[in-house]
Amino acid sequence: MQTLRSFLEGRWASGREPFATLVDPSTEEPLARTSTSGLDFGAALEFARKQGGPLLRELSFAARGALLKAWSKALYDKRDELISLAMKNGGNTRGDAKFDVDGAIGTLAHYAELGAGLGDLHALRDGEAVQLGRTARYSGIHLWVPRDGVAVHINAFNFPAWGTAEKAACALLAGVPIISKPATSTALVAHRLAEIGGEVLPAGTFSFVCGSPGDLLEKLGPQDVVAFTGSSQTAAKLREQLRKRGAKLNVEADSLNAAVLGPDVEPGSATWDLFIQDVVRDMTQKAGQKCTAVRRIFVARARLEAAQEALVERLATIRVGEPARADVTMGPLSTADQLRDVRAGIQKLAAESQAAFGGDGSVKADAPAGKGYFVSPVLFVSQDPRNAKVLHKDEVFGPVATIAASDTPAQLVQKGGGGLVCSVYSDDRDFLRKCVFAVAPYHGRIYLGSEKVVGQTLGPGAVLPQLLHGGPGHAGGGEELGGLRGMQLYSQRVALQGDRALLDAIAPALEKPPAAGGH
Amino acid sequence: MQTLRSFLEGRWASGREPFATLVDPSTEEPLARTSTSGLDFGAALEFARKQGGPLLRELSFAARGALLKAWSKALYDKRDELISLAMKNGGNTRGDAKFDVDGAIGTLAHYAELGAGLGDLHALRDGEAVQLGRTARYSGIHLWVPRDGVAVHINAFNFPAWGTAEKAACALLAGVPIISKPATSTALVAHRLAEIGGEVLPAGTFSFVCGSPGDLLEKLGPQDVVAFTGSSQTAAKLREQLRKRGAKLNVEADSLNAAVLGPDVEPGSATWDLFIQDVVRDMTQKAGQKCTAVRRIFVARARLEAAQEALVERLATIRVGEPARADVTMGPLSTADQLRDVRAGIQKLAAESQAAFGGDGSVKADAPAGKGYFVSPVLFVSQDPRNAKVLHKDEVFGPVATIAASDTPAQLVQKGGGGLVCSVYSDDRDFLRKCVFAVAPYHGRIYLGSEKVVGQTLGPGAVLPQLLHGGPGHAGGGEELGGLRGMQLYSQRVALQGDRALLDAIAPALEKPPAAGGH
């Protein structure tokens, strides 16, 4: 059995007993083991701060972008291998695995391009210069400069490739060295990604922790950043832990993302079909293990029956089973813990709603017997969404969603307490305007599904490097990606005031805004 | 004796016994009393959320700006009265009082103008639209939308007018109702400001808590914001308290702001004179009770003697005494607690440094005997700034600073652990570039003092509405002001994706960026 290693101080090193075991979630067979016991995280942090930080800050944005491009290309060369690993260790179908691996390659390439667009600059201006004195000679500018610390990335089990890459791309382009820690259970893909990254990224700019983070977080200070993706419970612990250290924390947590169908959308219309297709994709892609997946579906009262019927019909075509089989469209959950949690979540939902599909989540026909973390897609119907408790509070991180009728859907959406994404399907501008502004303070992203964008979108669950990823409240309050905005987490915004010519000499403005930056 | 009141649910109301007493810090005579005991903060929050929030969000930026303009004008009409109150209750000289009151009037006027520039819009775009699909039809935009909550403003004792106004301007323009709480000890000015504001601002958009906040903070939720200015100790308590409530917290805390004199600056040059003038102003304006005041002064070894001599010479001309007297240039500290803390701080500094002026802070000649919170300006010299502990850690919030020689000043500046502002005096671009980028990650603002800006600047201690105010680490990690950036604290940034024409219809872009926005 392969023993995975960590990459610290520019060297690969294995931990000591006890080891954690990684398994194939379809067969429960052990695939690899890992440990960080005995590794020196203090030395790793110092190495990153002393070697990686100064090295990156010396590089222009274009040079940092070139590193990302090299990593992206190297990953592309190993794409098939990475996809195989994701299928094995993550329980991904080939489509799911491509979604993760291609997401990683594409995000790195996107940030490489943004870096190229910023050229020789070392710090990014925020907005225009502003006159402060009687004459324009005395002026002020705002700059984003790299923090003088380390970025610790704690990724979730569901996107070992994409999660690692999206965080790394933003931090490295911003000029901050990273220490990347994947979820142990699905670390096989991230480990390979790190092996490839370790060959193209200069020593100290990239480190990799494969297993428990030990005392790593206790050694952080106010110039450091932790970017965490995972559960609200772990996020709360991190918040408490880092509050005393002063390190900046970005949380991207679970959320109860809603899909809203406008009352104008007729069954069978293009917008209707987009809605049905998006919801079913979001429920079943990666077996619903996406923090952006649709969990709550709100439709006008008159549309409930038709929508429920259409969703059930599509869910019935999903084939659950071993993801390597070509006819299988949904693999298992990724871990035994996930299976336990999802089953418990289904039970809680069942106490206040009726099952319209999938009942208790047990797989009837297609799944292999006995082994593997398989679960059926489940659709619940809530008769009383205004007073439902579980519906708006407990995310079931699997192929599970609840549909309900409502004539005031925005109020129900708000009850989720903050989400990563809300999707609104309508071609009625007044409805859209009202709904969008009512739910906007509660979200990091809103997807407008209309007939005009049919055939162009990947659905609300796809996280794009151009748009912000994160959300307020329940979703953790974080912000990642969003083009150049993604660098802000790793930067200090500082105002400079003084002689205008001096400011322009010290920190030149970008001649031409980058096309893809959206900034 | 006047009993101050709070403004809640659109009505003025007094609290019950026990009352806190406000005094004249020159004479220690009681001026007024206040209490919030028995007031219903839960109802006040609900009123602000239900009445004030929707009302503000319905208004365009221009209409919100018009409210700020009306308040600014009404304050201007009462300027002399406000200045008198500041002199009486704050121990301000007339110059100090004008700095505070005119700061309030000017900041409201500045944000009124920004609002006018944004015209009919209700939400502000962040950056340009970006293409997401194969064609530009499928695009994304980012928007700043007002949070669906209340902004609680907790202000410090030193700027009762300006502090109230700068926070109010940003929140109201962003579209979020406010509950403003001044420091009780100097609340007389803020109380008058609120009385005037209560007459021009619509019910529910502005509330005022005069005294203890009681259980106000325990009733906040994830859509609410607390903006706090004050000590690191109180900030730490707030952080703990609000972490469980999920409300957003912005902290603007004390910091050990440094002034750096470049080795190129010759004694007697224009830049030298600017440096001396700025440092002495910052030390003595408002008796050093400015969170942006210079606390640490680092000069090249060859310049130490001359700089120390020049500062001492200027400090000797400061006349400490009752601020109403025309020949007095520095009034007392604002409270008995401040006097106790400043004296304790001077003692701690004296244990590791030598006094070059003012010794133990006791006032020799000009101050009235017996009564009042007077203290002399004090300048310390540190012989070993690299190993000094108190120097880089404990801010003495009075007319106290320490000078030291260093050939690596940026490293010493960093030892402060994060500050609101750092000033660098030099005409050498290479020195400036290196120094600025070394200290930038540790600051919210950097002031470049050079011969080119002599006569135009108000020194590093003046907070301008155009530039960010706040700083990382020790300074609390907050961001306020900075033109339109000041609205970000009160807003959610949300990405919208969909049909481009639909996005433009729902959330139009600004036709022409506002001149003064710097955004």
Short mmCIF file of N, CA and C in Angstrom, two decimals, chain B residues 417-513:
data_model
loop_
_atom_site.label_atom_id
_atom_site.label_comp_id
_atom_site.label_asym_id
_atom_site.label_seq_id
_atom_site.Cartn_x
_atom_site.Cartn_y
_atom_site.Cartn_z
N GLY B 417 3.53 45.63 14.85
CA GLY B 417 2.51 44.59 14.65
C GLY B 417 1.26 45.06 13.92
N GLY B 418 1.37 46.15 13.17
CA GLY B 418 0.22 46.60 12.41
C GLY B 418 -0.28 47.94 12.92
N GLY B 419 -0.36 48.94 12.02
CA GLY B 419 -0.76 50.28 12.44
C GLY B 419 -1.73 50.93 11.47
N LEU B 420 -2.32 52.02 11.93
CA LEU B 420 -3.24 52.76 11.09
C LEU B 420 -2.50 53.54 10.02
N VAL B 421 -1.38 54.15 10.41
CA VAL B 421 -0.66 54.98 9.45
C VAL B 421 0.82 54.98 9.79
N CYS B 422 1.62 55.01 8.74
CA CYS B 422 3.06 55.19 8.91
C CYS B 422 3.45 56.36 8.03
N SER B 423 4.28 57.25 8.56
CA SER B 423 4.74 58.37 7.73
C SER B 423 6.22 58.19 7.42
N VAL B 424 6.59 58.46 6.18
CA VAL B 424 7.97 58.31 5.74
C VAL B 424 8.39 59.62 5.09
N TYR B 425 9.42 60.25 5.63
CA TYR B 425 9.89 61.54 5.14
C TYR B 425 11.19 61.35 4.40
N SER B 426 11.14 61.61 3.09
CA SER B 426 12.34 61.43 2.28
C SER B 426 12.08 62.00 0.89
N ASP B 427 13.16 62.33 0.20
CA ASP B 427 13.03 62.70 -1.22
C ASP B 427 13.83 61.73 -2.08
N ASP B 428 14.20 60.60 -1.50
CA ASP B 428 14.99 59.58 -2.20
C ASP B 428 14.06 58.44 -2.62
N ARG B 429 13.82 58.36 -3.94
CA ARG B 429 12.83 57.38 -4.42
C ARG B 429 13.17 55.95 -4.08
N ASP B 430 14.45 55.61 -4.13
CA ASP B 430 14.82 54.23 -3.83
C ASP B 430 14.56 53.90 -2.37
N PHE B 431 14.95 54.84 -1.51
CA PHE B 431 14.67 54.62 -0.08
C PHE B 431 13.17 54.51 0.16
N LEU B 432 12.42 55.40 -0.46
CA LEU B 432 10.97 55.40 -0.27
C LEU B 432 10.33 54.10 -0.76
N ARG B 433 10.74 53.68 -1.96
CA ARG B 433 10.15 52.47 -2.53
C ARG B 433 10.37 51.29 -1.59
N LYS B 434 11.62 51.12 -1.16
CA LYS B 434 11.94 49.98 -0.29
C LYS B 434 11.20 50.07 1.03
N CYS B 435 11.23 51.24 1.62
CA CYS B 435 10.60 51.41 2.92
C CYS B 435 9.08 51.21 2.82
N VAL B 436 8.48 51.81 1.80
CA VAL B 436 7.03 51.72 1.64
C VAL B 436 6.59 50.27 1.47
N PHE B 437 7.27 49.51 0.59
CA PHE B 437 6.82 48.13 0.37
C PHE B 437 7.10 47.23 1.57
N ALA B 438 8.14 47.58 2.35
CA ALA B 438 8.42 46.77 3.55
C ALA B 438 7.36 47.00 4.63
N VAL B 439 6.86 48.21 4.74
CA VAL B 439 5.90 48.47 5.82
C VAL B 439 4.44 48.38 5.36
N ALA B 440 4.22 48.38 4.04
CA ALA B 440 2.85 48.41 3.52
C ALA B 440 1.95 47.28 4.04
N PRO B 441 2.43 46.01 4.11
CA PRO B 441 1.52 44.96 4.59
C PRO B 441 1.07 45.16 6.04
N TYR B 442 1.74 46.07 6.73
CA TYR B 442 1.46 46.29 8.14
C TYR B 442 0.63 47.54 8.39
N HIS B 443 0.13 48.16 7.32
CA HIS B 443 -0.56 49.44 7.50
C HIS B 443 -1.79 49.61 6.62
N GLY B 444 -2.68 50.47 7.06
CA GLY B 444 -3.83 50.87 6.26
C GLY B 444 -3.54 52.10 5.42
N ARG B 445 -2.53 52.87 5.85
CA ARG B 445 -2.23 54.11 5.13
C ARG B 445 -0.76 54.47 5.33
N ILE B 446 -0.15 54.97 4.27
CA ILE B 446 1.23 55.43 4.36
C ILE B 446 1.30 56.85 3.80
N TYR B 447 1.89 57.71 4.59
CA TYR B 447 1.99 59.14 4.25
C TYR B 447 3.43 59.40 3.82
N LEU B 448 3.59 59.91 2.61
CA LEU B 448 4.93 60.19 2.09
C LEU B 448 5.20 61.68 2.20
N GLY B 449 6.02 62.04 3.16
CA GLY B 449 6.34 63.46 3.36
C GLY B 449 7.56 63.83 2.52
N SER B 450 7.34 64.65 1.52
CA SER B 450 8.46 65.07 0.68
C SER B 450 8.34 66.56 0.42
N GLU B 451 9.39 67.16 -0.08
CA GLU B 451 9.39 68.62 -0.27
C GLU B 451 8.28 69.05 -1.23
N LYS B 452 7.87 68.16 -2.12
CA LYS B 452 6.86 68.50 -3.12
C LYS B 452 5.47 68.77 -2.51
N VAL B 453 5.22 68.20 -1.34
CA VAL B 453 3.86 68.35 -0.78
C VAL B 453 3.81 69.31 0.42
N VAL B 454 4.95 69.92 0.71
CA VAL B 454 4.99 70.88 1.82
C VAL B 454 3.94 71.96 1.60
N GLY B 455 3.20 72.29 2.64
CA GLY B 455 2.19 73.35 2.53
C GLY B 455 0.83 72.85 2.07
N GLN B 456 0.76 71.62 1.61
CA GLN B 456 -0.54 71.09 1.15
C GLN B 456 -1.12 70.06 2.12
N THR B 457 -0.28 69.44 2.93
CA THR B 457 -0.79 68.33 3.74
C THR B 457 -1.19 68.77 5.15
N LEU B 458 -2.03 67.97 5.76
CA LEU B 458 -2.42 68.18 7.16
C LEU B 458 -1.68 67.22 8.08
N GLY B 459 -0.67 66.54 7.55
CA GLY B 459 0.09 65.60 8.37
C GLY B 459 -0.52 64.22 8.36
N PRO B 460 0.23 63.23 8.83
CA PRO B 460 -0.25 61.84 8.80
C PRO B 460 -1.43 61.57 9.74
N GLY B 461 -1.59 62.39 10.75
CA GLY B 461 -2.64 62.14 11.73
C GLY B 461 -4.04 62.50 11.25
N ALA B 462 -4.14 63.28 10.18
CA ALA B 462 -5.45 63.69 9.69
C ALA B 462 -6.06 62.58 8.83
N VAL B 463 -7.26 62.16 9.20
CA VAL B 463 -7.94 61.11 8.45
C VAL B 463 -8.81 61.77 7.39
N LEU B 464 -8.58 61.41 6.13
CA LEU B 464 -9.31 62.04 5.02
C LEU B 464 -10.38 61.10 4.50
N PRO B 465 -11.55 61.63 4.13
CA PRO B 465 -12.61 60.73 3.65
C PRO B 465 -12.25 60.00 2.37
N GLN B 466 -11.30 60.53 1.60
CA GLN B 466 -10.94 59.89 0.33
C GLN B 466 -10.10 58.63 0.53
N LEU B 467 -9.41 58.55 1.68
CA LEU B 467 -8.46 57.45 1.87
C LEU B 467 -8.93 56.51 2.98
N LEU B 468 -8.55 55.26 2.83
CA LEU B 468 -8.91 54.25 3.83
C LEU B 468 -8.40 54.64 5.20
N HIS B 469 -9.19 54.28 6.21
CA HIS B 469 -8.81 54.47 7.60
C HIS B 469 -8.99 53.12 8.30
N GLY B 470 -7.91 52.65 8.91
CA GLY B 470 -7.93 51.32 9.52
C GLY B 470 -6.56 50.70 9.32
N GLY B 471 -6.33 49.58 9.90
CA GLY B 471 -5.04 48.93 9.71
C GLY B 471 -5.07 47.51 10.23
N PRO B 472 -4.12 46.68 9.78
CA PRO B 472 -4.12 45.25 10.16
C PRO B 472 -3.54 45.02 11.56
N GLY B 473 -3.65 43.80 12.02
CA GLY B 473 -2.99 43.37 13.26
C GLY B 473 -3.39 44.19 14.46
N HIS B 474 -2.38 44.77 15.12
CA HIS B 474 -2.57 45.57 16.33
C HIS B 474 -3.65 46.65 16.14
N ALA B 475 -3.76 47.19 14.94
CA ALA B 475 -4.72 48.27 14.67
C ALA B 475 -6.15 47.76 14.51
N GLY B 476 -6.36 46.45 14.57
CA GLY B 476 -7.71 45.92 14.61
C GLY B 476 -8.17 45.22 13.35
N GLY B 477 -7.49 45.47 12.23
CA GLY B 477 -7.86 44.78 10.99
C GLY B 477 -9.06 45.37 10.26
N GLY B 478 -9.45 46.59 10.60
CA GLY B 478 -10.63 47.18 9.98
C GLY B 478 -10.34 48.06 8.79
N GLU B 479 -11.41 48.46 8.11
CA GLU B 479 -11.33 49.41 7.00
C GLU B 479 -12.56 50.32 7.05
N GLU B 480 -12.32 51.62 7.11
CA GLU B 480 -13.42 52.59 7.02
C GLU B 480 -13.03 53.65 6.00
N LEU B 481 -14.01 54.45 5.60
CA LEU B 481 -13.79 55.56 4.67
C LEU B 481 -13.18 55.09 3.34
N GLY B 482 -12.27 55.87 2.76
CA GLY B 482 -11.72 55.50 1.46
C GLY B 482 -12.71 55.74 0.34
N GLY B 483 -13.44 56.85 0.40
CA GLY B 483 -14.43 57.13 -0.64
C GLY B 483 -15.51 56.06 -0.63
N LEU B 484 -15.86 55.58 -1.81
CA LEU B 484 -16.94 54.59 -1.91
C LEU B 484 -16.58 53.28 -1.23
N ARG B 485 -15.28 53.04 -1.02
CA ARG B 485 -14.88 51.81 -0.30
C ARG B 485 -15.52 51.75 1.08
N GLY B 486 -15.80 52.93 1.65
CA GLY B 486 -16.39 52.97 3.00
C GLY B 486 -17.75 52.29 3.08
N MET B 487 -18.40 52.12 1.94
CA MET B 487 -19.72 51.46 1.93
C MET B 487 -19.58 49.94 1.98
N GLN B 488 -18.40 49.43 1.68
CA GLN B 488 -18.24 47.97 1.55
C GLN B 488 -18.53 47.23 2.85
N LEU B 489 -18.16 47.84 3.97
CA LEU B 489 -18.41 47.23 5.28
C LEU B 489 -19.89 46.96 5.49
N TYR B 490 -20.73 47.79 4.92
CA TYR B 490 -22.18 47.71 5.13
C TYR B 490 -22.89 47.01 3.99
N SER B 491 -22.11 46.42 3.10
CA SER B 491 -22.68 45.84 1.89
C SER B 491 -22.27 44.37 1.75
N GLN B 492 -23.05 43.66 0.98
CA GLN B 492 -22.67 42.31 0.56
C GLN B 492 -22.24 42.40 -0.90
N ARG B 493 -21.09 41.81 -1.21
CA ARG B 493 -20.68 41.75 -2.62
C ARG B 493 -21.25 40.48 -3.20
N VAL B 494 -22.03 40.62 -4.27
CA VAL B 494 -22.70 39.45 -4.84
C VAL B 494 -22.45 39.42 -6.35
N ALA B 495 -22.15 38.23 -6.85
CA ALA B 495 -21.99 38.04 -8.29
C ALA B 495 -23.34 37.69 -8.88
N LEU B 496 -23.69 38.30 -10.01
CA LEU B 496 -24.90 37.92 -10.75
C LEU B 496 -24.45 37.38 -12.10
N GLN B 497 -25.01 36.23 -12.49
CA GLN B 497 -24.67 35.67 -13.79
C GLN B 497 -25.94 35.40 -14.57
N GLY B 498 -25.89 35.69 -15.87
CA GLY B 498 -27.07 35.44 -16.70
C GLY B 498 -27.00 36.23 -17.99
N ASP B 499 -28.15 36.42 -18.58
CA ASP B 499 -28.27 37.17 -19.83
C ASP B 499 -27.82 38.62 -19.61
N ARG B 500 -26.89 39.08 -20.42
CA ARG B 500 -26.28 40.39 -20.21
C ARG B 500 -27.31 41.52 -20.20
N ALA B 501 -28.28 41.46 -21.12
CA ALA B 501 -29.29 42.52 -21.19
C ALA B 501 -30.14 42.54 -19.92
N LEU B 502 -30.40 41.37 -19.39
CA LEU B 502 -31.17 41.23 -18.15
C LEU B 502 -30.39 41.83 -16.98
N LEU B 503 -29.11 41.52 -16.90
CA LEU B 503 -28.26 42.05 -15.83
C LEU B 503 -28.23 43.58 -15.89
N ASP B 504 -28.09 44.11 -17.10
CA ASP B 504 -28.02 45.56 -17.24
C ASP B 504 -29.35 46.23 -16.89
N ALA B 505 -30.44 45.51 -17.12
CA ALA B 505 -31.76 46.07 -16.78
C ALA B 505 -31.99 46.04 -15.27
N ILE B 506 -31.59 44.97 -14.65
CA ILE B 506 -31.82 44.81 -13.21
C ILE B 506 -30.89 45.71 -12.39
N ALA B 507 -29.64 45.75 -12.78
CA ALA B 507 -28.63 46.49 -12.01
C ALA B 507 -27.74 47.27 -12.96
N PRO B 508 -28.22 48.45 -13.39
CA PRO B 508 -27.47 49.21 -14.40
C PRO B 508 -26.09 49.62 -13.89
N ALA B 509 -25.19 49.78 -14.82
CA ALA B 509 -23.85 50.29 -14.50
C ALA B 509 -23.92 51.80 -14.40
N LEU B 510 -22.97 52.37 -13.69
CA LEU B 510 -22.85 53.82 -13.61
C LEU B 510 -22.34 54.32 -14.95
N GLU B 511 -23.00 55.38 -15.45
CA GLU B 511 -22.61 55.90 -16.77
C GLU B 511 -21.19 56.46 -16.72
N LYS B 512 -20.88 57.18 -15.63
CA LYS B 512 -19.61 57.91 -15.55
C LYS B 512 -19.13 57.81 -14.10
N PRO B 513 -17.91 57.32 -13.90
CA PRO B 513 -17.45 57.18 -12.52
C PRO B 513 -17.39 58.53 -11.82
#
